[in-house]
PDB file of C-alpha atoms in Angstrom:
ATOM      1  CA  UNK A 483      88.494  55.921  77.152  1.00  0.00           C
ATOM      2  CA  UNK A 484      85.938  55.692  79.908  1.00  0.00           C
ATOM      3  CA  UNK A 485      83.576  58.583  80.269  1.00  0.00           C
ATOM      4  CA  UNK A 486      80.611  59.371  82.501  1.00  0.00           C
ATOM      5  CA  UNK A 487      78.015  61.936  81.490  1.00  0.00           C
ATOM      6  CA  UNK A 488      75.373  63.456  83.706  1.00  0.00           C
ATOM      7  CA  UNK A 489      73.564  65.784  81.353  1.00  0.00           C
ATOM      8  CA  UNK A 490      71.294  67.304  83.990  1.00  0.00           C
ATOM      9  CA  UNK A 491      73.203  70.018  85.810  1.00  0.00           C
ATOM     10  CA  UNK A 492      70.412  71.064  88.158  1.00  0.00           C
ATOM     11  CA  UNK A 493      66.914  69.765  88.871  1.00  0.00           C
ATOM     12  CA  UNK A 494      64.339  71.393  91.064  1.00  0.00           C
ATOM     13  CA  UNK A 495      61.224  69.559  92.246  1.00  0.00           C
ATOM     14  CA  UNK A 496      58.539  70.012  94.845  1.00  0.00           C
ATOM     15  CA  UNK A 497      58.393  67.619  97.742  1.00  0.00           C
ATOM     16  CA  UNK A 498      56.659  64.289  97.016  1.00  0.00           C
ATOM     17  CA  UNK A 499      57.407  64.464  93.303  1.00  0.00           C
ATOM     18  CA  UNK A 500      59.328  61.594  91.720  1.00  0.00           C
ATOM     19  CA  UNK A 501      62.612  62.528  90.082  1.00  0.00           C
ATOM     20  CA  UNK A 502      65.043  60.631  87.857  1.00  0.00           C
ATOM     21  CA  UNK A 503      68.716  61.472  87.561  1.00  0.00           C
ATOM     22  CA  UNK A 504      70.345  60.328  84.354  1.00  0.00           C
ATOM     23  CA  UNK A 505      73.785  58.786  83.921  1.00  0.00           C
ATOM     24  CA  UNK A 506      75.306  57.618  80.647  1.00  0.00           C
ATOM     25  CA  UNK A 507      78.712  56.011  80.445  1.00  0.00           C
ATOM     26  CA  UNK A 508      81.163  54.960  77.759  1.00  0.00           C
ATOM     27  CA  UNK A 509      83.510  52.029  78.105  1.00  0.00           C
ATOM     28  CA  UNK A 510      85.132  49.267  76.127  1.00  0.00           C
ATOM     29  CA  UNK A 511      85.216  47.011  79.171  1.00  0.00           C
ATOM     30  CA  UNK A 512      82.935  43.997  79.033  1.00  0.00           C
ATOM     31  CA  UNK A 513      82.537  43.728  82.778  1.00  0.00           C
ATOM     32  CA  UNK A 514      82.516  46.658  85.116  1.00  0.00           C
ATOM     33  CA  UNK A 515      80.909  48.281  88.108  1.00  0.00           C
ATOM     34  CA  UNK A 516      78.904  51.465  88.356  1.00  0.00           C
ATOM     35  CA  UNK A 517      78.430  53.690  91.376  1.00  0.00           C
ATOM     36  CA  UNK A 518      76.251  56.490  92.694  1.00  0.00           C
ATOM     37  CA  UNK A 519      77.315  58.906  95.430  1.00  0.00           C
ATOM     38  CA  UNK A 520      75.417  61.634  97.232  1.00  0.00           C
ATOM     39  CA  UNK A 521      76.931  64.891  98.451  1.00  0.00           C
ATOM     40  CA  UNK A 522      74.585  66.730 100.819  1.00  0.00           C
ATOM     41  CA  UNK A 523      75.074  70.433 101.596  1.00  0.00           C
ATOM     42  CA  UNK A 524      77.348  69.464 104.491  1.00  0.00           C
ATOM     43  CA  UNK A 525      79.898  68.369 101.895  1.00  0.00           C
ATOM     44  CA  UNK A 526      80.721  64.755 102.675  1.00  0.00           C
ATOM     45  CA  UNK A 527      80.497  62.086  99.990  1.00  0.00           C
ATOM     46  CA  UNK A 528      78.062  59.309 100.775  1.00  0.00           C
ATOM     47  CA  UNK A 529      78.163  56.020  98.907  1.00  0.00           C
ATOM     48  CA  UNK A 530      74.715  54.941  97.663  1.00  0.00           C
ATOM     49  CA  UNK A 531      75.089  51.918  95.432  1.00  0.00           C
ATOM     50  CA  UNK A 532      77.438  49.712  93.426  1.00  0.00           C
ATOM     51  CA  UNK A 533      76.168  47.622  90.532  1.00  0.00           C
ATOM     52  CA  UNK A 534      77.903  44.929  88.506  1.00  0.00           C
ATOM     53  CA  UNK A 535      77.439  44.985  84.754  1.00  0.00           C
ATOM     54  CA  UNK A 536      76.348  41.345  84.887  1.00  0.00           C
ATOM     55  CA  UNK A 537      73.279  42.247  86.875  1.00  0.00           C
ATOM     56  CA  UNK A 538      70.697  44.287  84.986  1.00  0.00           C
ATOM     57  CA  UNK A 539      67.925  43.809  87.497  1.00  0.00           C
ATOM     58  CA  UNK A 540      66.544  47.008  88.897  1.00  0.00           C
ATOM     59  CA  UNK A 541      67.624  47.734  92.435  1.00  0.00           C
ATOM     60  CA  UNK A 542      65.247  49.253  94.964  1.00  0.00           C
ATOM     61  CA  UNK A 543      66.147  50.547  98.390  1.00  0.00           C
ATOM     62  CA  UNK A 544      63.288  52.313 100.094  1.00  0.00           C
ATOM     63  CA  UNK A 545      62.446  55.391  98.035  1.00  0.00           C
ATOM     64  CA  UNK A 546      65.545  54.943  95.867  1.00  0.00           C
ATOM     65  CA  UNK A 547      65.694  52.794  92.766  1.00  0.00           C
ATOM     66  CA  UNK A 548      68.254  52.295  90.058  1.00  0.00           C
ATOM     67  CA  UNK A 549      67.677  51.268  86.451  1.00  0.00           C
ATOM     68  CA  UNK A 550      70.709  49.798  84.725  1.00  0.00           C
ATOM     69  CA  UNK A 551      70.488  49.200  80.976  1.00  0.00           C
ATOM     70  CA  UNK A 552      73.611  47.874  79.348  1.00  0.00           C
ATOM     71  CA  UNK A 553      72.112  48.251  75.858  1.00  0.00           C
ATOM     72  CA  UNK A 554      71.893  52.028  76.258  1.00  0.00           C
ATOM     73  CA  UNK A 555      74.897  52.370  78.624  1.00  0.00           C
ATOM     74  CA  UNK A 556      72.740  54.055  81.198  1.00  0.00           C
ATOM     75  CA  UNK A 557      72.473  53.771  84.952  1.00  0.00           C
ATOM     76  CA  UNK A 558      69.648  56.038  86.051  1.00  0.00           C
ATOM     77  CA  UNK A 559      68.629  56.833  89.610  1.00  0.00           C
ATOM     78  CA  UNK A 560      65.053  57.524  90.660  1.00  0.00           C
ATOM     79  CA  UNK A 561      63.881  59.015  93.932  1.00  0.00           C
ATOM     80  CA  UNK A 562      60.218  58.342  94.617  1.00  0.00           C
ATOM     81  CA  UNK A 563      58.210  60.800  96.702  1.00  0.00           C
ATOM     82  CA  UNK A 564      61.154  63.143  97.120  1.00  0.00           C
ATOM     83  CA  UNK A 565      61.826  64.845 100.435  1.00  0.00           C
ATOM     84  CA  UNK A 566      63.682  68.019 101.355  1.00  0.00           C
ATOM     85  CA  UNK A 567      66.458  65.866 102.851  1.00  0.00           C
ATOM     86  CA  UNK A 568      67.124  64.485  99.368  1.00  0.00           C
ATOM     87  CA  UNK A 569      68.491  67.880  98.325  1.00  0.00           C
ATOM     88  CA  UNK A 570      72.097  67.213  97.393  1.00  0.00           C
ATOM     89  CA  UNK A 571      74.478  66.799  94.507  1.00  0.00           C
ATOM     90  CA  UNK A 572      74.421  63.290  93.094  1.00  0.00           C
ATOM     91  CA  UNK A 573      77.363  61.780  91.275  1.00  0.00           C
ATOM     92  CA  UNK A 574      77.526  58.787  89.002  1.00  0.00           C
ATOM     93  CA  UNK A 575      80.965  57.146  88.805  1.00  0.00           C
ATOM     94  CA  UNK A 576      82.830  54.455  86.918  1.00  0.00           C
ATOM     95  CA  UNK A 577      86.111  52.661  87.722  1.00  0.00           C
ATOM     96  CA  UNK A 578      89.181  54.050  86.017  1.00  0.00           C
ATOM     97  CA  UNK A 579      91.041  51.488  83.883  1.00  0.00           C
ATOM     98  CA  UNK A 580      88.765  48.642  84.808  1.00  0.00           C
ATOM     99  CA  UNK A 581      89.244  49.288  88.506  1.00  0.00           C
ATOM    100  CA  UNK A 582      92.923  48.335  88.465  1.00  0.00           C
ATOM    101  CA  UNK A 583      93.908  51.715  89.902  1.00  0.00           C
ATOM    102  CA  UNK A 584      91.387  51.677  92.735  1.00  0.00           C
ATOM    103  CA  UNK A 585      89.849  55.011  91.798  1.00  0.00           C
ATOM    104  CA  UNK A 586      86.844  56.329  89.911  1.00  0.00           C
ATOM    105  CA  UNK A 587      85.891  58.647  87.073  1.00  0.00           C
ATOM    106  CA  UNK A 588      83.046  60.874  88.197  1.00  0.00           C
ATOM    107  CA  UNK A 589      80.358  62.613  86.237  1.00  0.00           C
ATOM    108  CA  UNK A 590      80.024  66.323  86.869  1.00  0.00           C
ATOM    109  CA  UNK A 591      77.069  65.765  89.137  1.00  0.00           C
ATOM    110  CA  UNK A 592      73.410  66.711  89.226  1.00  0.00           C
ATOM    111  CA  UNK A 593      72.297  69.178  91.858  1.00  0.00           C
ATOM    112  CA  UNK A 594      68.850  68.242  93.141  1.00  0.00           C
ATOM    113  CA  UNK A 595      66.804  70.806  95.030  1.00  0.00           C
ATOM    114  CA  UNK A 596      63.636  69.575  96.690  1.00  0.00           C
ATOM    115  CA  UNK A 597      61.384  72.392  97.800  1.00  0.00           C
ATOM    116  CA  UNK A 598      58.730  72.015 100.499  1.00  0.00           C
TER     117      UNK A 598
ATOM    118  CA  UNK B1180      87.573  52.391 112.976  1.00  0.00           C
ATOM    119  CA  UNK B1181      88.108  56.060 112.155  1.00  0.00           C
ATOM    120  CA  UNK B1182      87.912  55.302 108.417  1.00  0.00           C
ATOM    121  CA  UNK B1183      89.634  57.949 106.293  1.00  0.00           C
ATOM    122  CA  UNK B1184      90.797  61.060 108.110  1.00  0.00           C
ATOM    123  CA  UNK B1185      92.034  64.298 106.594  1.00  0.00           C
ATOM    124  CA  UNK B1186      93.706  67.295 108.164  1.00  0.00           C
ATOM    125  CA  UNK B1187      93.303  70.199 108.138  1.00  0.00           C
ATOM    126  CA  UNK B1188      89.611  70.811 107.448  1.00  0.00           C
ATOM    127  CA  UNK B1189      90.244  74.357 106.248  1.00  0.00           C
ATOM    128  CA  UNK B1190      93.379  76.143 105.102  1.00  0.00           C
ATOM    129  CA  UNK B1191      94.197  79.532 103.640  1.00  0.00           C
ATOM    130  CA  UNK B1192      97.513  79.941 101.848  1.00  0.00           C
ATOM    131  CA  UNK B1193      99.224  82.795 100.110  1.00  0.00           C
ATOM    132  CA  UNK B1194     100.447  82.322  96.565  1.00  0.00           C
ATOM    133  CA  UNK B1195     103.826  80.619  96.563  1.00  0.00           C
ATOM    134  CA  UNK B1196     103.493  78.962  99.948  1.00  0.00           C
ATOM    135  CA  UNK B1197     103.799  75.205 100.278  1.00  0.00           C
ATOM    136  CA  UNK B1198     101.876  72.847 102.479  1.00  0.00           C
ATOM    137  CA  UNK B1199     100.953  69.221 103.001  1.00  0.00           C
ATOM    138  CA  UNK B1200      97.428  67.871 103.228  1.00  0.00           C
ATOM    139  CA  UNK B1201      97.377  64.824 105.443  1.00  0.00           C
ATOM    140  CA  UNK B1202      95.370  61.681 104.763  1.00  0.00           C
ATOM    141  CA  UNK B1203      95.272  58.482 106.779  1.00  0.00           C
ATOM    142  CA  UNK B1204      93.143  55.349 106.756  1.00  0.00           C
ATOM    143  CA  UNK B1205      92.916  52.527 109.259  1.00  0.00           C
ATOM    144  CA  UNK B1206      91.169  49.935 107.088  1.00  0.00           C
ATOM    145  CA  UNK B1207      94.333  48.416 105.587  1.00  0.00           C
ATOM    146  CA  UNK B1208      93.247  49.385 102.085  1.00  0.00           C
ATOM    147  CA  UNK B1209      95.880  49.073  99.386  1.00  0.00           C
ATOM    148  CA  UNK B1210      94.424  51.700  97.078  1.00  0.00           C
ATOM    149  CA  UNK B1211      94.391  55.397  97.953  1.00  0.00           C
ATOM    150  CA  UNK B1212      93.592  58.440  95.837  1.00  0.00           C
ATOM    151  CA  UNK B1213      93.429  62.208  95.966  1.00  0.00           C
ATOM    152  CA  UNK B1214      90.687  64.122  94.176  1.00  0.00           C
ATOM    153  CA  UNK B1215      89.896  67.782  93.860  1.00  0.00           C
ATOM    154  CA  UNK B1216      86.389  69.133  93.524  1.00  0.00           C
ATOM    155  CA  UNK B1217      85.664  72.396  91.775  1.00  0.00           C
ATOM    156  CA  UNK B1218      82.205  73.859  91.096  1.00  0.00           C
ATOM    157  CA  UNK B1219      80.573  72.188  88.095  1.00  0.00           C
ATOM    158  CA  UNK B1220      83.544  69.886  87.498  1.00  0.00           C
ATOM    159  CA  UNK B1221      82.755  66.848  89.608  1.00  0.00           C
ATOM    160  CA  UNK B1222      85.729  65.157  91.245  1.00  0.00           C
ATOM    161  CA  UNK B1223      88.979  64.955  89.331  1.00  0.00           C
ATOM    162  CA  UNK B1224      91.800  62.588  90.175  1.00  0.00           C
ATOM    163  CA  UNK B1225      95.112  64.185  91.164  1.00  0.00           C
ATOM    164  CA  UNK B1226      97.318  61.258  92.183  1.00  0.00           C
ATOM    165  CA  UNK B1227      96.746  57.710  93.284  1.00  0.00           C
ATOM    166  CA  UNK B1228      98.571  54.806  94.865  1.00  0.00           C
ATOM    167  CA  UNK B1229      98.040  51.066  94.473  1.00  0.00           C
ATOM    168  CA  UNK B1230     100.203  50.201  97.476  1.00  0.00           C
ATOM    169  CA  UNK B1231     103.004  51.400  99.715  1.00  0.00           C
ATOM    170  CA  UNK B1232     105.867  52.755  97.651  1.00  0.00           C
ATOM    171  CA  UNK B1233     103.805  52.990  94.440  1.00  0.00           C
ATOM    172  CA  UNK B1234     102.223  56.214  93.215  1.00  0.00           C
ATOM    173  CA  UNK B1235     101.128  57.563  89.874  1.00  0.00           C
ATOM    174  CA  UNK B1236      99.556  60.624  88.307  1.00  0.00           C
ATOM    175  CA  UNK B1237      95.888  61.125  87.683  1.00  0.00           C
ATOM    176  CA  UNK B1238      94.086  63.606  85.473  1.00  0.00           C
ATOM    177  CA  UNK B1239      95.294  66.850  87.105  1.00  0.00           C
ATOM    178  CA  UNK B1240      98.696  66.216  88.784  1.00  0.00           C
ATOM    179  CA  UNK B1241     100.519  69.464  88.042  1.00  0.00           C
ATOM    180  CA  UNK B1242     101.584  71.379  91.140  1.00  0.00           C
ATOM    181  CA  UNK B1243     101.103  68.419  93.461  1.00  0.00           C
ATOM    182  CA  UNK B1244     103.366  65.744  94.859  1.00  0.00           C
ATOM    183  CA  UNK B1245     102.566  62.547  96.750  1.00  0.00           C
ATOM    184  CA  UNK B1246     104.365  59.732  98.488  1.00  0.00           C
ATOM    185  CA  UNK B1247     103.197  56.512 100.118  1.00  0.00           C
ATOM    186  CA  UNK B1248     105.693  55.214 102.625  1.00  0.00           C
ATOM    187  CA  UNK B1249     103.112  53.240 104.613  1.00  0.00           C
ATOM    188  CA  UNK B1250      99.785  51.590 103.799  1.00  0.00           C
ATOM    189  CA  UNK B1251      98.026  53.992 106.157  1.00  0.00           C
ATOM    190  CA  UNK B1252      99.256  57.423 105.036  1.00  0.00           C
ATOM    191  CA  UNK B1253      99.032  59.244 101.731  1.00  0.00           C
ATOM    192  CA  UNK B1254      99.979  62.927 102.062  1.00  0.00           C
ATOM    193  CA  UNK B1255      99.454  65.427  99.260  1.00  0.00           C
ATOM    194  CA  UNK B1256     102.008  68.221  98.919  1.00  0.00           C
ATOM    195  CA  UNK B1257     101.404  71.541  97.250  1.00  0.00           C
ATOM    196  CA  UNK B1258     104.807  72.689  96.119  1.00  0.00           C
ATOM    197  CA  UNK B1259     104.087  76.376  95.407  1.00  0.00           C
ATOM    198  CA  UNK B1260     100.431  77.236  95.893  1.00  0.00           C
ATOM    199  CA  UNK B1261      98.568  79.069  93.131  1.00  0.00           C
ATOM    200  CA  UNK B1262      95.047  80.562  93.151  1.00  0.00           C
ATOM    201  CA  UNK B1263      94.043  77.854  90.629  1.00  0.00           C
ATOM    202  CA  UNK B1264      94.548  75.322  93.406  1.00  0.00           C
ATOM    203  CA  UNK B1265      91.709  76.807  95.434  1.00  0.00           C
ATOM    204  CA  UNK B1266      89.434  73.800  95.749  1.00  0.00           C
ATOM    205  CA  UNK B1267      88.041  71.137  98.029  1.00  0.00           C
ATOM    206  CA  UNK B1268      90.360  68.150  98.307  1.00  0.00           C
ATOM    207  CA  UNK B1269      89.156  64.649  99.062  1.00  0.00           C
ATOM    208  CA  UNK B1270      91.267  61.675  99.961  1.00  0.00           C
ATOM    209  CA  UNK B1271      89.826  58.213  99.410  1.00  0.00           C
ATOM    210  CA  UNK B1272      90.787  54.619  99.998  1.00  0.00           C
ATOM    211  CA  UNK B1273      89.512  51.452  98.360  1.00  0.00           C
ATOM    212  CA  UNK B1274      89.859  47.819  99.380  1.00  0.00           C
ATOM    213  CA  UNK B1275      90.132  46.467  95.849  1.00  0.00           C
ATOM    214  CA  UNK B1276      89.022  46.380  92.258  1.00  0.00           C
ATOM    215  CA  UNK B1277      85.337  47.054  91.848  1.00  0.00           C
ATOM    216  CA  UNK B1278      84.770  48.280  95.374  1.00  0.00           C
ATOM    217  CA  UNK B1279      83.502  51.683  96.362  1.00  0.00           C
ATOM    218  CA  UNK B1280      85.738  54.525  97.447  1.00  0.00           C
ATOM    219  CA  UNK B1281      85.767  55.427 101.136  1.00  0.00           C
ATOM    220  CA  UNK B1282      86.123  59.188 101.329  1.00  0.00           C
ATOM    221  CA  UNK B1283      87.566  61.449 103.959  1.00  0.00           C
ATOM    222  CA  UNK B1284      85.640  64.566 105.038  1.00  0.00           C
ATOM    223  CA  UNK B1285      87.590  66.867 102.719  1.00  0.00           C
ATOM    224  CA  UNK B1286      89.896  69.851 103.064  1.00  0.00           C
ATOM    225  CA  UNK B1287      88.750  73.247 101.838  1.00  0.00           C
ATOM    226  CA  UNK B1288      91.796  75.132 100.569  1.00  0.00           C
ATOM    227  CA  UNK B1289      91.847  78.775  99.567  1.00  0.00           C
ATOM    228  CA  UNK B1290      94.898  80.305  97.907  1.00  0.00           C
ATOM    229  CA  UNK B1291      94.994  84.100  97.834  1.00  0.00           C
TER     230      UNK B1291
END
């Protein structure tokens, strides 16, 4: 069965520090997608990224970068030079049943607090 | 496009009452899902639909009912509210396999 594990429950950093959020997944699928979502204190869920298992190149978007390693079943998310506005809960997610149901299995989330 | 809309935003129910959480999307997505979010638990799937007229249970379906008579609407019914159903409920739609979920703003439900 698919499973997503975010072992870090809460992380607290000081502004401008780099921080990495870990995500480990389990699947028997050979091709799949992985997702990260952000939930700021206002409560909405914001889509950040989708990666295909075929593509193991690191993805960088501004201060955000993602490291996907199929060999270790990990899809880690790094925020460089963190800012207070990065404070949120971050979720890693994986398609249920290969995506055939159109929904996701979510990790339990990592709460990131960035202090000024 | 309004995207995914949910009503109400907040609701307080007494134990035993029933109610319907409304969800609608205007993106013509076939897939729709309901999740609940509890502290420290992430989002858990309640029910989902892969098209009009087709629904199925997710991880935590007990106490909830759904129907999908149109592509646009996917209401979630609480049959007899219990305090354990106090949660934040998110509706989502998805255009297809491998695509991201588009989430509504959520409904915060308290059952006393």
